[in-house]
Short mmCIF file of C-alpha atoms in Angstrom, two decimals:
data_model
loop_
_atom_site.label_atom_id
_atom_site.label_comp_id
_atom_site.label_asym_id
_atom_site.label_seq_id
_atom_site.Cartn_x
_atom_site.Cartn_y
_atom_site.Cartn_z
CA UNK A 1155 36.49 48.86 59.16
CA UNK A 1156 40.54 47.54 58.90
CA UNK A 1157 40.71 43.57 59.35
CA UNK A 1158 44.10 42.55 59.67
CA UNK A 1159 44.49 38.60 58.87
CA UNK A 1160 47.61 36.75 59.55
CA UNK A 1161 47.76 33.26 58.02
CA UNK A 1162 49.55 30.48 59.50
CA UNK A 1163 48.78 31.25 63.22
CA UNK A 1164 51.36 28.70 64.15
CA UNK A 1165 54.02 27.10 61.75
CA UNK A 1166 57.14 25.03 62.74
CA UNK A 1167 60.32 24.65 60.75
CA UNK A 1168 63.45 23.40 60.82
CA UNK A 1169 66.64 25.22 61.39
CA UNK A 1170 68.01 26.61 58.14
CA UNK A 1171 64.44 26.66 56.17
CA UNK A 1172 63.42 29.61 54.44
CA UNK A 1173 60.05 30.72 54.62
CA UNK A 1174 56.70 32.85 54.37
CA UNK A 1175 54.53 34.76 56.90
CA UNK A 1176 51.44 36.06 55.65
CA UNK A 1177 49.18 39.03 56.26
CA UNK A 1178 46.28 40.33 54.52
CA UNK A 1179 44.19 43.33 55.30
CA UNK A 1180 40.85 44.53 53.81
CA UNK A 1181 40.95 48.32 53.57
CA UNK A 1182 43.76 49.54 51.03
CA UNK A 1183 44.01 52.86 52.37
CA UNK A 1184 46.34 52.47 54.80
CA UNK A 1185 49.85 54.73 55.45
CA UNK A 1186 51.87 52.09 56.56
CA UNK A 1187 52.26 48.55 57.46
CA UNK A 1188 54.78 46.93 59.93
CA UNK A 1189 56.28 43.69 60.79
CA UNK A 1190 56.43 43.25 64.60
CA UNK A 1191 58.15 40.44 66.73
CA UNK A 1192 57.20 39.56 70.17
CA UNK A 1193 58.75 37.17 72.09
CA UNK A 1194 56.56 35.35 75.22
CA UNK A 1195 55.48 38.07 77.99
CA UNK A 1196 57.44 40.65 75.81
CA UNK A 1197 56.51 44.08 74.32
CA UNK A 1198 57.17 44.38 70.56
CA UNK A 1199 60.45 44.79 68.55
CA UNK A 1200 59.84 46.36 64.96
CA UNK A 1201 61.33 44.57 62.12
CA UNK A 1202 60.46 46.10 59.13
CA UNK A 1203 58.19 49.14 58.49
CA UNK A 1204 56.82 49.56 54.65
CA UNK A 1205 55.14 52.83 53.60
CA UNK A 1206 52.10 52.74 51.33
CA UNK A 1207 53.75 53.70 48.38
CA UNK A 1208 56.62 51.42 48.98
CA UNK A 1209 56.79 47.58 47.54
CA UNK A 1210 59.06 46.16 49.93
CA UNK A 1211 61.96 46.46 52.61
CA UNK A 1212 64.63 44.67 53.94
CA UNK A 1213 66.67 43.73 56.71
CA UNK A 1214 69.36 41.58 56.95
CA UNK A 1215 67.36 38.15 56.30
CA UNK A 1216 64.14 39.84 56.69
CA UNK A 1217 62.54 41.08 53.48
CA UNK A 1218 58.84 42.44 53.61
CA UNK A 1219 56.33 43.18 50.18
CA UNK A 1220 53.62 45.30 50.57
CA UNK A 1221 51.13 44.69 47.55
CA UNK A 1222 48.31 46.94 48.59
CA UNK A 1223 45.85 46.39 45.09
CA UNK A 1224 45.27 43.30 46.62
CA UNK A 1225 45.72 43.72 50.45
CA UNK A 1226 48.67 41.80 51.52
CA UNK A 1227 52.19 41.72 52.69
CA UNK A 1228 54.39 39.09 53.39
CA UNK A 1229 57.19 38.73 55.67
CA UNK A 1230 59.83 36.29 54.47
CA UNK A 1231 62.78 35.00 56.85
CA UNK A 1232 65.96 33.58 54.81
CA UNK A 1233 68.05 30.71 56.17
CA UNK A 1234 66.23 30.51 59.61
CA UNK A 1235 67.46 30.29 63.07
CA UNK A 1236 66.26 29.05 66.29
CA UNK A 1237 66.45 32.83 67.64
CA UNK A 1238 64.13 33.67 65.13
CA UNK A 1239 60.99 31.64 67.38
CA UNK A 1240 58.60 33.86 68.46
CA UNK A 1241 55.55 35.63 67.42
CA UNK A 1242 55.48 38.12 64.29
CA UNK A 1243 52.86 40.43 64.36
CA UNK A 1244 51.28 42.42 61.51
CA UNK A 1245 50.23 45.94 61.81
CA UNK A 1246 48.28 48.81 60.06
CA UNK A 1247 48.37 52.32 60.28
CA UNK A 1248 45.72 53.57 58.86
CA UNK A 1249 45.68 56.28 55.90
CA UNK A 1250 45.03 59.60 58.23
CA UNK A 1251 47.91 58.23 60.25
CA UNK A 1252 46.50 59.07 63.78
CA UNK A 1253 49.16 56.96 65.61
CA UNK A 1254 46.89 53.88 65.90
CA UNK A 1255 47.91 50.84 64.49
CA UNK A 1256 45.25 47.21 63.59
CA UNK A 1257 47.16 43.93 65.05
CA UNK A 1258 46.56 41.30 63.41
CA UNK A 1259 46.38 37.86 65.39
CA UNK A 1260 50.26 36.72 65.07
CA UNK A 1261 51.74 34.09 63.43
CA UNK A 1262 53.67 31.58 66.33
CA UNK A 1263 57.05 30.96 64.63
CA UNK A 1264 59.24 27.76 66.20
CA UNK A 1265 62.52 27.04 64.28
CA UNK A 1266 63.80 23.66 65.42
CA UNK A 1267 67.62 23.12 65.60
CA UNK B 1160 67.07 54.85 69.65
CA UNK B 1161 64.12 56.08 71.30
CA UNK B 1162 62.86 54.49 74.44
CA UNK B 1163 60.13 53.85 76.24
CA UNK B 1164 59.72 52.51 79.59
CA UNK B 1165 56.85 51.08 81.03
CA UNK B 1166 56.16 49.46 85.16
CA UNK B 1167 55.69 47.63 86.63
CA UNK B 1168 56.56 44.77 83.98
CA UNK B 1169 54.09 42.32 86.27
CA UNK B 1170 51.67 42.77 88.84
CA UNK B 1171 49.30 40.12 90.88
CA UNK B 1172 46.80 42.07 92.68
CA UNK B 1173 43.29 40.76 94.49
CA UNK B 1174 40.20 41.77 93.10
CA UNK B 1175 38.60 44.85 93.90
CA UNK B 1176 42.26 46.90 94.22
CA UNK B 1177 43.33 49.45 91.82
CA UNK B 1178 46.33 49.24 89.64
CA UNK B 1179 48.54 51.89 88.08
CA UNK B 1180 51.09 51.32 85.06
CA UNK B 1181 53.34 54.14 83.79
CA UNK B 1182 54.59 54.41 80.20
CA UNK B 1183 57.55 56.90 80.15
CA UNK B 1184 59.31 58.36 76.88
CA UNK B 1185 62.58 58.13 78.33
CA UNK B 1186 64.78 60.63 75.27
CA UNK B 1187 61.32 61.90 73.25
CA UNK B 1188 58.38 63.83 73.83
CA UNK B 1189 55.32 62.21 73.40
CA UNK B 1190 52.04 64.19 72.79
CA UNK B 1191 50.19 60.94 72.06
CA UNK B 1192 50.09 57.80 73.72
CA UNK B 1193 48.47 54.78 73.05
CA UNK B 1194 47.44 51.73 75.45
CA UNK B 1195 47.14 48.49 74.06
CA UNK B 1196 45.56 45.16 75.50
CA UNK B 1197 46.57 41.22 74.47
CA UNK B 1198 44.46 38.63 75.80
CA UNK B 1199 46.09 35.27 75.50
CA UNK B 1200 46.55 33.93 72.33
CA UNK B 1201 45.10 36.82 70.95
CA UNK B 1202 46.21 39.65 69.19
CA UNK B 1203 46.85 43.52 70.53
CA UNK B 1204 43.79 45.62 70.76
CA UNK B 1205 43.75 49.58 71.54
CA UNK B 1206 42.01 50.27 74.26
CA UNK B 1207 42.78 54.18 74.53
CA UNK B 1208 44.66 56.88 72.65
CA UNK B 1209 46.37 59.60 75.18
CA UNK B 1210 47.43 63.01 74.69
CA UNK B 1211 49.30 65.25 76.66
CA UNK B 1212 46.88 67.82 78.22
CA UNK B 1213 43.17 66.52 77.42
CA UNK B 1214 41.25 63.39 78.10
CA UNK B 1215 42.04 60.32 76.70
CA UNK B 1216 39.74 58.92 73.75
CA UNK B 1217 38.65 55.44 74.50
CA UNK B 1218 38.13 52.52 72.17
CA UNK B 1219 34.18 51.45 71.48
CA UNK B 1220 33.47 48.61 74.42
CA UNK B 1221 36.45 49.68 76.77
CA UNK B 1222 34.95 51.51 80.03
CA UNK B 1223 36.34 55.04 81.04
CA UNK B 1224 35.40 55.30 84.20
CA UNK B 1225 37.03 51.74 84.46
CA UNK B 1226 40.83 52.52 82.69
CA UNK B 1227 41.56 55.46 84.11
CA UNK B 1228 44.16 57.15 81.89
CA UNK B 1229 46.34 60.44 83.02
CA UNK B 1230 48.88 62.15 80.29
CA UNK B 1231 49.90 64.92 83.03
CA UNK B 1232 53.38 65.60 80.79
CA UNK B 1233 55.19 64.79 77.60
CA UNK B 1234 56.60 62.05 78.62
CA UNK B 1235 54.39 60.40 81.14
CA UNK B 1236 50.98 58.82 80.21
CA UNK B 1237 49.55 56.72 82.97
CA UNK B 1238 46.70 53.62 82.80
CA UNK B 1239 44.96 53.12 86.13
CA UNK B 1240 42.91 49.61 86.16
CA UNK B 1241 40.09 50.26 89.15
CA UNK B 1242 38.66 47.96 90.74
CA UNK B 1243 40.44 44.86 89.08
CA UNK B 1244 38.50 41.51 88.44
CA UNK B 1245 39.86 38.32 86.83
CA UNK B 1246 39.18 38.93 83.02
CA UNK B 1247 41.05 42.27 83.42
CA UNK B 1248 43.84 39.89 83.89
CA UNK B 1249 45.72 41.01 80.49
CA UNK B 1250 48.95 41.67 78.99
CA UNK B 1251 48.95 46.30 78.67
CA UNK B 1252 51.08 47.85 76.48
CA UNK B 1253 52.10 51.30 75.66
CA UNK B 1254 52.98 53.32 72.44
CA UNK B 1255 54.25 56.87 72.25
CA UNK B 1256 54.66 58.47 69.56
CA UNK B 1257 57.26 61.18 68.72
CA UNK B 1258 56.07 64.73 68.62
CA UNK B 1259 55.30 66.66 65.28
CA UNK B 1260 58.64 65.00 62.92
CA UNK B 1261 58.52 61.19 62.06
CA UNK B 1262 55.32 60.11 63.14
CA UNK B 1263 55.32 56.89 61.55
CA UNK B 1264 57.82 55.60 64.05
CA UNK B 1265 55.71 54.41 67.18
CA UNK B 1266 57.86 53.38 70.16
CA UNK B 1267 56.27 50.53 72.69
CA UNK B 1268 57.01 49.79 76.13
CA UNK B 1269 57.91 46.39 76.82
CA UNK B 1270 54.34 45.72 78.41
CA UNK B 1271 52.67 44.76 81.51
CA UNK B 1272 51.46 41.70 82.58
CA UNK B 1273 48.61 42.12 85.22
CA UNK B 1274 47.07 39.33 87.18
CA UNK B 1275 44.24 39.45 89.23
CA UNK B 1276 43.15 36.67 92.15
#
């Protein structure tokens, strides 16, 4: 069974830092893995989407690895902002790609200005 | 882009009503749908996975007769919480996800937030 594990749960920075989410998972055979963002009481916005047989993505100051030998990804924000608080969400879509996707638990960014 | 539009966005109800939330595919038809739950400070689980047509295949622990869940068209999927109690106080969301094409791309309403007294 998929675990999805998203390491900090909460991390605070200040404005301009650049830094690290992590998320690890425990099956390898998976067909994709997202980066979500949800801001409080929100639904999700993807960020970045990273197919299994792709290393990494990016997006403007978001760049996401995939590393799936040893089941994890990272998200890493450049230069941050104090637009960038909110949650960012890991997710797994699972190898026969049936539409359902593992959460894991969030990581509770807050960029101080 | 694709959208998806889910209501109401918040609901307070008393316990023991029944409460419906509808996920539209506003520019896309959807043959599945999927319906999502968030606790607080938790992350989102699947409760349900909808198609267009046929009954909806529920999660292990989540109780059918309980979510009622109705995918009448291709762009409509609806999530009907019966007889609400307190710890179905949750944030729902929906996902829908394009038909045949890109399936990898999973569009999600912007969620529900149900209360119940």
């Amino acid at each position: 069974k998929q675990e999805v594990t998203q390491i900090p749960a909460a991390l605070s920075v200040p404005e301009g830092e650049n830094l690290v989410l992590n998320c690890s998972f425990t099956d390898s055979a998976i067909y994709n893995l997202q980066w979500f963002r949800q801001d409080p009481g929100k639904g999700l916005t993807s960020l970045l989407l990273i197919q299994s047989s792709q290393r990494e993505q990016t997006s403007g100051r978001l760049n996401a690895s995939l590393d799936k030998s040893s089941g994890r990804s990272t998200l890493y924000i450049a230069a941050s902002q104090p637009g960038d608080s909110a949650t960012y969400l890991c997710a797994i879509a699972g190898s026969s790609n049936t539409g359902k996707l593992i959460f894991g638990q969030g990581t509770t960014l807050q960029v101080k200005p | 882009g694709a959208v998806v539009s889910q209501h109401p966005s918040w609901v307070i109800c008393k316990s023991g009503t029944s409460v419906k939330i509808e996920c539209r595919s506003l520019d896309f038809q959807a043959t599945t749908m999927f319906w999502y739950r968030q606790f607080p400070k938790q992350s989102l689980m699947l409760m349900a996975t909808s198609n267009e047509g046929s009954k909806a295949t529920y999660e292990q622990g989540v109780e059918k007769d309980k979510f009622l869940i109705n995918h009448a068209s291709l762009t409509l999927s609806t999530l009907t919480v019966t007889s609400a109690h307190p710890e179905d106080s949750s944030f729902y969301i929906c996902s829908a996800r394009t038909r045949g094409g890109v399936s990898e791309k999973l569009f999600f309403g912007s969620g529900t937030q149900l209360s119940v007294l």
